[in-house]
Amino acid sequence: MTLSQTPAPARSDLVVDVPAPGAVAARPFLKHGALLSVGAVAWAAAIAVIGLDPQTAAGEAAYSLGSGLFQLGVLALLRVLWRTNALGSGKVAKAAILIETGLLTLAIGSTIADGVGVSDLTQPGWALLDAFWPFSMLGMFFIGIRIAVAGRWTGAARFWPMIAESWAVVTIPTLMIFGPSVAAAVAPLHLLIGYATLGILVARKSA
């Protein structure tokens, strides 16, 4: 009697596809969009719980944590705008993103100062630094308009940035006309409808 061994055939169901070197991810902006959405939710939650004007050191720290996370999300959004030429490929479009990045960076500095309790808005320097918060948000509104006009982003992603980035032009007049109680309700709702949704659109972009 002859004994022989035949290797078992390879199982095709165990084959794992390995992406080719240099292959482009299907969702290259997934982390950018996720950070924007998480940041928007975090700031919305901070406003809902604490209000627009924290009155205690602990409240200021918590508020700054939420708003700071949102600002990091907006920085991630600016990086996506740069990489996709969302405003156009010319020098003016690139300069607009760089200027907005500078404004936002200074606004983040103000947020950190507020969070650790070293800012003093009675002093001109600190007051000027604090002003970069609304300046940066207004800058994003104009960027949102430019994205819609440029038309390089298509579908909902073309117009949703303009909706999301209208936060300042909606919330600030609401605060001035209707007072802090109404503004504290409008502000987080606008963040969720606008920026949190925009984060999802950015995360789903393929290019």
PDB file of C-alpha atoms in Angstrom:
ATOM      1  CA  MET A   1       0.000   0.000   0.000  1.00  0.00           C
ATOM      2  CA  THR A   2       1.385   3.405  -1.017  1.00  0.00           C
ATOM      3  CA  LEU A   3       0.959   6.398   1.282  1.00  0.00           C
ATOM      4  CA  SER A   4       1.042   9.880  -0.190  1.00  0.00           C
ATOM      5  CA  GLN A   5       0.187  13.352   1.045  1.00  0.00           C
ATOM      6  CA  THR A   6      -1.484  15.947  -1.114  1.00  0.00           C
ATOM      7  CA  PRO A   7      -1.462  19.568   0.126  1.00  0.00           C
ATOM      8  CA  ALA A   8      -4.913  20.954   0.791  1.00  0.00           C
ATOM      9  CA  PRO A   9      -6.036  23.412  -1.879  1.00  0.00           C
ATOM     10  CA  ALA A  10      -5.747  27.077  -0.952  1.00  0.00           C
ATOM     11  CA  ARG A  11      -8.951  28.606   0.323  1.00  0.00           C
ATOM     12  CA  SER A  12      -9.976  31.527  -1.803  1.00  0.00           C
ATOM     13  CA  ASP A  13     -12.246  32.830   0.962  1.00  0.00           C
ATOM     14  CA  LEU A  14      -9.214  33.586   3.104  1.00  0.00           C
ATOM     15  CA  VAL A  15      -7.558  35.811   0.549  1.00  0.00           C
ATOM     16  CA  VAL A  16      -7.225  39.386   1.758  1.00  0.00           C
ATOM     17  CA  ASP A  17      -6.900  42.176  -0.761  1.00  0.00           C
ATOM     18  CA  VAL A  18      -3.936  44.376   0.019  1.00  0.00           C
ATOM     19  CA  PRO A  19      -4.087  47.916  -1.396  1.00  0.00           C
ATOM     20  CA  ALA A  20      -1.393  48.632  -3.937  1.00  0.00           C
ATOM     21  CA  PRO A  21       1.417  50.896  -2.733  1.00  0.00           C
ATOM     22  CA  GLY A  22       0.486  54.522  -3.216  1.00  0.00           C
ATOM     23  CA  ALA A  23      -3.215  53.776  -3.650  1.00  0.00           C
ATOM     24  CA  VAL A  24      -5.446  56.727  -2.742  1.00  0.00           C
ATOM     25  CA  ALA A  25      -7.796  56.123   0.165  1.00  0.00           C
ATOM     26  CA  ALA A  26     -11.488  56.133  -0.711  1.00  0.00           C
ATOM     27  CA  ARG A  27     -12.128  58.716   2.006  1.00  0.00           C
ATOM     28  CA  PRO A  28      -8.989  60.873   2.255  1.00  0.00           C
ATOM     29  CA  PHE A  29     -10.728  63.515   4.400  1.00  0.00           C
ATOM     30  CA  LEU A  30     -12.492  61.191   6.825  1.00  0.00           C
ATOM     31  CA  LYS A  31     -10.503  62.360   9.869  1.00  0.00           C
ATOM     32  CA  HIS A  32     -10.822  66.024   8.896  1.00  0.00           C
ATOM     33  CA  GLY A  33     -14.580  65.781   8.615  1.00  0.00           C
ATOM     34  CA  ALA A  34     -14.900  63.743  11.800  1.00  0.00           C
ATOM     35  CA  LEU A  35     -12.920  66.349  13.759  1.00  0.00           C
ATOM     36  CA  LEU A  36     -15.136  69.131  12.409  1.00  0.00           C
ATOM     37  CA  SER A  37     -18.339  67.314  13.363  1.00  0.00           C
ATOM     38  CA  VAL A  38     -17.067  66.326  16.808  1.00  0.00           C
ATOM     39  CA  GLY A  39     -15.864  69.872  17.431  1.00  0.00           C
ATOM     40  CA  ALA A  40     -19.210  71.354  16.404  1.00  0.00           C
ATOM     41  CA  VAL A  41     -21.085  68.978  18.707  1.00  0.00           C
ATOM     42  CA  ALA A  42     -18.679  69.714  21.575  1.00  0.00           C
ATOM     43  CA  TRP A  43     -19.100  73.471  21.279  1.00  0.00           C
ATOM     44  CA  ALA A  44     -22.863  73.152  20.854  1.00  0.00           C
ATOM     45  CA  ALA A  45     -23.013  71.079  24.045  1.00  0.00           C
ATOM     46  CA  ALA A  46     -20.894  73.629  25.912  1.00  0.00           C
ATOM     47  CA  ILE A  47     -23.207  76.470  24.859  1.00  0.00           C
ATOM     48  CA  ALA A  48     -26.320  74.472  25.745  1.00  0.00           C
ATOM     49  CA  VAL A  49     -25.030  73.684  29.244  1.00  0.00           C
ATOM     50  CA  ILE A  50     -22.999  76.789  30.106  1.00  0.00           C
ATOM     51  CA  GLY A  51     -24.387  79.506  27.840  1.00  0.00           C
ATOM     52  CA  LEU A  52     -22.539  81.972  25.635  1.00  0.00           C
ATOM     53  CA  ASP A  53     -20.925  83.832  28.532  1.00  0.00           C
ATOM     54  CA  PRO A  54     -19.406  81.545  31.216  1.00  0.00           C
ATOM     55  CA  GLN A  55     -19.472  83.105  34.683  1.00  0.00           C
ATOM     56  CA  THR A  56     -17.107  80.796  36.579  1.00  0.00           C
ATOM     57  CA  ALA A  57     -13.552  79.578  36.080  1.00  0.00           C
ATOM     58  CA  ALA A  58     -14.763  75.992  35.717  1.00  0.00           C
ATOM     59  CA  GLY A  59     -17.406  77.057  33.218  1.00  0.00           C
ATOM     60  CA  GLU A  60     -14.860  79.044  31.237  1.00  0.00           C
ATOM     61  CA  ALA A  61     -12.491  76.066  31.137  1.00  0.00           C
ATOM     62  CA  ALA A  62     -15.238  73.712  29.934  1.00  0.00           C
ATOM     63  CA  TYR A  63     -16.510  76.222  27.399  1.00  0.00           C
ATOM     64  CA  SER A  64     -12.998  76.834  26.062  1.00  0.00           C
ATOM     65  CA  LEU A  65     -12.435  73.090  25.743  1.00  0.00           C
ATOM     66  CA  GLY A  66     -15.537  72.708  23.591  1.00  0.00           C
ATOM     67  CA  SER A  67     -14.938  75.824  21.504  1.00  0.00           C
ATOM     68  CA  GLY A  68     -11.249  75.007  21.129  1.00  0.00           C
ATOM     69  CA  LEU A  69     -12.083  71.572  19.771  1.00  0.00           C
ATOM     70  CA  PHE A  70     -14.406  73.240  17.294  1.00  0.00           C
ATOM     71  CA  GLN A  71     -11.633  75.607  16.200  1.00  0.00           C
ATOM     72  CA  LEU A  72      -9.333  72.664  15.554  1.00  0.00           C
ATOM     73  CA  GLY A  73     -12.081  71.194  13.398  1.00  0.00           C
ATOM     74  CA  VAL A  74     -12.258  74.418  11.395  1.00  0.00           C
ATOM     75  CA  LEU A  75      -8.479  74.278  10.920  1.00  0.00           C
ATOM     76  CA  ALA A  76      -8.942  70.769   9.530  1.00  0.00           C
ATOM     77  CA  LEU A  77     -11.624  72.138   7.208  1.00  0.00           C
ATOM     78  CA  LEU A  78      -9.262  74.841   5.956  1.00  0.00           C
ATOM     79  CA  ARG A  79      -6.686  72.159   5.158  1.00  0.00           C
ATOM     80  CA  VAL A  80      -9.279  70.316   3.060  1.00  0.00           C
ATOM     81  CA  LEU A  81     -10.199  73.553   1.278  1.00  0.00           C
ATOM     82  CA  TRP A  82      -6.531  74.098   0.471  1.00  0.00           C
ATOM     83  CA  ARG A  83      -5.943  70.556  -0.798  1.00  0.00           C
ATOM     84  CA  THR A  84      -9.060  70.515  -2.978  1.00  0.00           C
ATOM     85  CA  ASN A  85      -8.718  74.080  -4.329  1.00  0.00           C
ATOM     86  CA  ALA A  86     -12.264  74.677  -3.113  1.00  0.00           C
ATOM     87  CA  LEU A  87     -11.928  78.446  -3.498  1.00  0.00           C
ATOM     88  CA  GLY A  88     -10.026  78.183  -6.759  1.00  0.00           C
ATOM     89  CA  SER A  89      -6.407  77.548  -7.683  1.00  0.00           C
ATOM     90  CA  GLY A  90      -5.275  81.156  -8.024  1.00  0.00           C
ATOM     91  CA  LYS A  91      -3.071  83.173  -5.693  1.00  0.00           C
ATOM     92  CA  VAL A  92      -5.986  85.169  -4.255  1.00  0.00           C
ATOM     93  CA  ALA A  93      -7.839  81.993  -3.285  1.00  0.00           C
ATOM     94  CA  LYS A  94      -4.750  80.563  -1.607  1.00  0.00           C
ATOM     95  CA  ALA A  95      -4.072  83.863   0.160  1.00  0.00           C
ATOM     96  CA  ALA A  96      -7.628  83.935   1.517  1.00  0.00           C
ATOM     97  CA  ILE A  97      -7.150  80.537   3.148  1.00  0.00           C
ATOM     98  CA  LEU A  98      -3.781  81.560   4.587  1.00  0.00           C
ATOM     99  CA  ILE A  99      -5.228  84.773   6.030  1.00  0.00           C
ATOM    100  CA  GLU A 100      -8.159  82.913   7.550  1.00  0.00           C
ATOM    101  CA  THR A 101      -5.760  80.358   9.035  1.00  0.00           C
ATOM    102  CA  GLY A 102      -3.858  83.213  10.663  1.00  0.00           C
ATOM    103  CA  LEU A 103      -7.058  84.734  12.077  1.00  0.00           C
ATOM    104  CA  LEU A 104      -8.176  81.374  13.403  1.00  0.00           C
ATOM    105  CA  THR A 105      -4.785  80.660  14.967  1.00  0.00           C
ATOM    106  CA  LEU A 106      -4.977  83.924  16.903  1.00  0.00           C
ATOM    107  CA  ALA A 107      -8.545  83.074  17.912  1.00  0.00           C
ATOM    108  CA  ILE A 108      -7.291  79.741  19.260  1.00  0.00           C
ATOM    109  CA  GLY A 109      -4.710  81.669  21.264  1.00  0.00           C
ATOM    110  CA  SER A 110      -7.543  83.699  22.772  1.00  0.00           C
ATOM    111  CA  THR A 111      -9.462  80.516  23.597  1.00  0.00           C
ATOM    112  CA  ILE A 112      -6.461  79.003  25.365  1.00  0.00           C
ATOM    113  CA  ALA A 113      -5.914  82.211  27.339  1.00  0.00           C
ATOM    114  CA  ASP A 114      -9.550  82.249  28.401  1.00  0.00           C
ATOM    115  CA  GLY A 115      -9.497  78.583  29.324  1.00  0.00           C
ATOM    116  CA  VAL A 116      -6.522  78.875  31.650  1.00  0.00           C
ATOM    117  CA  GLY A 117      -7.782  82.147  33.097  1.00  0.00           C
ATOM    118  CA  VAL A 118      -4.973  84.512  32.117  1.00  0.00           C
ATOM    119  CA  SER A 119      -6.879  86.833  29.770  1.00  0.00           C
ATOM    120  CA  ASP A 120      -8.117  90.221  30.938  1.00  0.00           C
ATOM    121  CA  LEU A 121     -10.541  91.853  28.522  1.00  0.00           C
ATOM    122  CA  THR A 122     -10.178  95.209  30.259  1.00  0.00           C
ATOM    123  CA  GLN A 123      -6.688  95.370  28.764  1.00  0.00           C
ATOM    124  CA  PRO A 124      -6.470  96.493  25.098  1.00  0.00           C
ATOM    125  CA  GLY A 125      -4.121  93.690  24.081  1.00  0.00           C
ATOM    126  CA  TRP A 126      -6.324  90.919  25.421  1.00  0.00           C
ATOM    127  CA  ALA A 127      -9.439  92.595  24.010  1.00  0.00           C
ATOM    128  CA  LEU A 128      -7.822  92.738  20.571  1.00  0.00           C
ATOM    129  CA  LEU A 129      -6.851  89.077  20.761  1.00  0.00           C
ATOM    130  CA  ASP A 130     -10.411  88.178  21.771  1.00  0.00           C
ATOM    131  CA  ALA A 131     -11.726  90.064  18.722  1.00  0.00           C
ATOM    132  CA  PHE A 132     -10.077  87.513  16.420  1.00  0.00           C
ATOM    133  CA  TRP A 133     -12.824  85.054  17.421  1.00  0.00           C
ATOM    134  CA  PRO A 134     -15.592  86.947  15.581  1.00  0.00           C
ATOM    135  CA  PHE A 135     -13.137  88.052  12.875  1.00  0.00           C
ATOM    136  CA  SER A 136     -12.282  84.433  12.104  1.00  0.00           C
ATOM    137  CA  MET A 137     -15.932  83.374  12.052  1.00  0.00           C
ATOM    138  CA  LEU A 138     -16.851  86.228   9.708  1.00  0.00           C
ATOM    139  CA  GLY A 139     -13.912  85.230   7.514  1.00  0.00           C
ATOM    140  CA  MET A 140     -15.304  81.712   7.265  1.00  0.00           C
ATOM    141  CA  PHE A 141     -18.646  83.145   6.118  1.00  0.00           C
ATOM    142  CA  PHE A 142     -16.990  84.881   3.161  1.00  0.00           C
ATOM    143  CA  ILE A 143     -15.058  81.702   2.406  1.00  0.00           C
ATOM    144  CA  GLY A 144     -18.345  79.788   2.355  1.00  0.00           C
ATOM    145  CA  ILE A 145     -19.722  82.226  -0.225  1.00  0.00           C
ATOM    146  CA  ARG A 146     -16.593  81.823  -2.324  1.00  0.00           C
ATOM    147  CA  ILE A 147     -16.882  78.025  -2.254  1.00  0.00           C
ATOM    148  CA  ALA A 148     -20.413  78.282  -3.664  1.00  0.00           C
ATOM    149  CA  VAL A 149     -19.331  80.734  -6.360  1.00  0.00           C
ATOM    150  CA  ALA A 150     -16.245  78.720  -7.380  1.00  0.00           C
ATOM    151  CA  GLY A 151     -18.310  75.570  -7.862  1.00  0.00           C
ATOM    152  CA  ARG A 152     -15.361  73.201  -7.428  1.00  0.00           C
ATOM    153  CA  TRP A 153     -17.273  71.312  -4.763  1.00  0.00           C
ATOM    154  CA  THR A 154     -20.468  69.795  -6.112  1.00  0.00           C
ATOM    155  CA  GLY A 155     -23.813  68.725  -4.735  1.00  0.00           C
ATOM    156  CA  ALA A 156     -24.685  69.643  -1.159  1.00  0.00           C
ATOM    157  CA  ALA A 157     -21.002  70.243  -0.399  1.00  0.00           C
ATOM    158  CA  ARG A 158     -21.042  73.254  -2.717  1.00  0.00           C
ATOM    159  CA  PHE A 159     -23.599  75.246  -0.712  1.00  0.00           C
ATOM    160  CA  TRP A 160     -23.491  73.739   2.781  1.00  0.00           C
ATOM    161  CA  PRO A 161     -20.291  75.591   3.772  1.00  0.00           C
ATOM    162  CA  MET A 162     -22.140  78.883   3.211  1.00  0.00           C
ATOM    163  CA  ILE A 163     -24.950  77.648   5.487  1.00  0.00           C
ATOM    164  CA  ALA A 164     -22.586  76.366   8.163  1.00  0.00           C
ATOM    165  CA  GLU A 165     -20.311  79.366   8.087  1.00  0.00           C
ATOM    166  CA  SER A 166     -23.165  81.827   8.498  1.00  0.00           C
ATOM    167  CA  TRP A 167     -22.995  81.078  12.237  1.00  0.00           C
ATOM    168  CA  ALA A 168     -21.620  84.500  13.158  1.00  0.00           C
ATOM    169  CA  VAL A 169     -23.973  86.494  10.929  1.00  0.00           C
ATOM    170  CA  VAL A 170     -26.935  84.623  12.429  1.00  0.00           C
ATOM    171  CA  THR A 171     -25.926  84.315  16.077  1.00  0.00           C
ATOM    172  CA  ILE A 172     -24.499  87.790  16.720  1.00  0.00           C
ATOM    173  CA  PRO A 173     -27.585  89.682  15.444  1.00  0.00           C
ATOM    174  CA  THR A 174     -29.795  87.228  17.356  1.00  0.00           C
ATOM    175  CA  LEU A 175     -27.856  88.037  20.519  1.00  0.00           C
ATOM    176  CA  MET A 176     -28.169  91.782  19.934  1.00  0.00           C
ATOM    177  CA  ILE A 177     -31.875  91.747  19.042  1.00  0.00           C
ATOM    178  CA  PHE A 178     -33.364  88.966  21.162  1.00  0.00           C
ATOM    179  CA  GLY A 179     -30.860  88.638  23.995  1.00  0.00           C
ATOM    180  CA  PRO A 180     -28.651  85.849  25.388  1.00  0.00           C
ATOM    181  CA  SER A 181     -31.433  83.375  26.193  1.00  0.00           C
ATOM    182  CA  VAL A 182     -32.584  83.152  22.570  1.00  0.00           C
ATOM    183  CA  ALA A 183     -29.056  83.276  21.197  1.00  0.00           C
ATOM    184  CA  ALA A 184     -28.030  80.427  23.515  1.00  0.00           C
ATOM    185  CA  ALA A 185     -30.673  78.282  21.831  1.00  0.00           C
ATOM    186  CA  VAL A 186     -29.996  79.393  18.267  1.00  0.00           C
ATOM    187  CA  ALA A 187     -26.191  79.072  18.470  1.00  0.00           C
ATOM    188  CA  PRO A 188     -25.928  75.337  19.266  1.00  0.00           C
ATOM    189  CA  LEU A 189     -28.764  74.457  16.881  1.00  0.00           C
ATOM    190  CA  HIS A 190     -26.993  76.297  14.074  1.00  0.00           C
ATOM    191  CA  LEU A 191     -23.741  74.481  14.881  1.00  0.00           C
ATOM    192  CA  LEU A 192     -25.438  71.093  14.652  1.00  0.00           C
ATOM    193  CA  ILE A 193     -27.322  71.851  11.443  1.00  0.00           C
ATOM    194  CA  GLY A 194     -24.400  73.673   9.868  1.00  0.00           C
ATOM    195  CA  TYR A 195     -20.917  72.612  10.905  1.00  0.00           C
ATOM    196  CA  ALA A 196     -21.726  69.132  12.226  1.00  0.00           C
ATOM    197  CA  THR A 197     -23.448  68.295   8.937  1.00  0.00           C
ATOM    198  CA  LEU A 198     -20.646  69.889   6.946  1.00  0.00           C
ATOM    199  CA  GLY A 199     -18.201  67.620   8.753  1.00  0.00           C
ATOM    200  CA  ILE A 200     -20.139  64.606   7.509  1.00  0.00           C
ATOM    201  CA  LEU A 201     -20.041  65.937   3.941  1.00  0.00           C
ATOM    202  CA  VAL A 202     -16.307  66.549   4.179  1.00  0.00           C
ATOM    203  CA  ALA A 203     -15.691  63.072   5.616  1.00  0.00           C
ATOM    204  CA  ARG A 204     -17.523  61.514   2.658  1.00  0.00           C
ATOM    205  CA  LYS A 205     -15.590  63.438  -0.001  1.00  0.00           C
ATOM    206  CA  SER A 206     -13.454  61.250  -2.230  1.00  0.00           C
ATOM    207  CA  ALA A 207     -11.367  64.085  -3.652  1.00  0.00           C
TER     208      ALA A 207
END
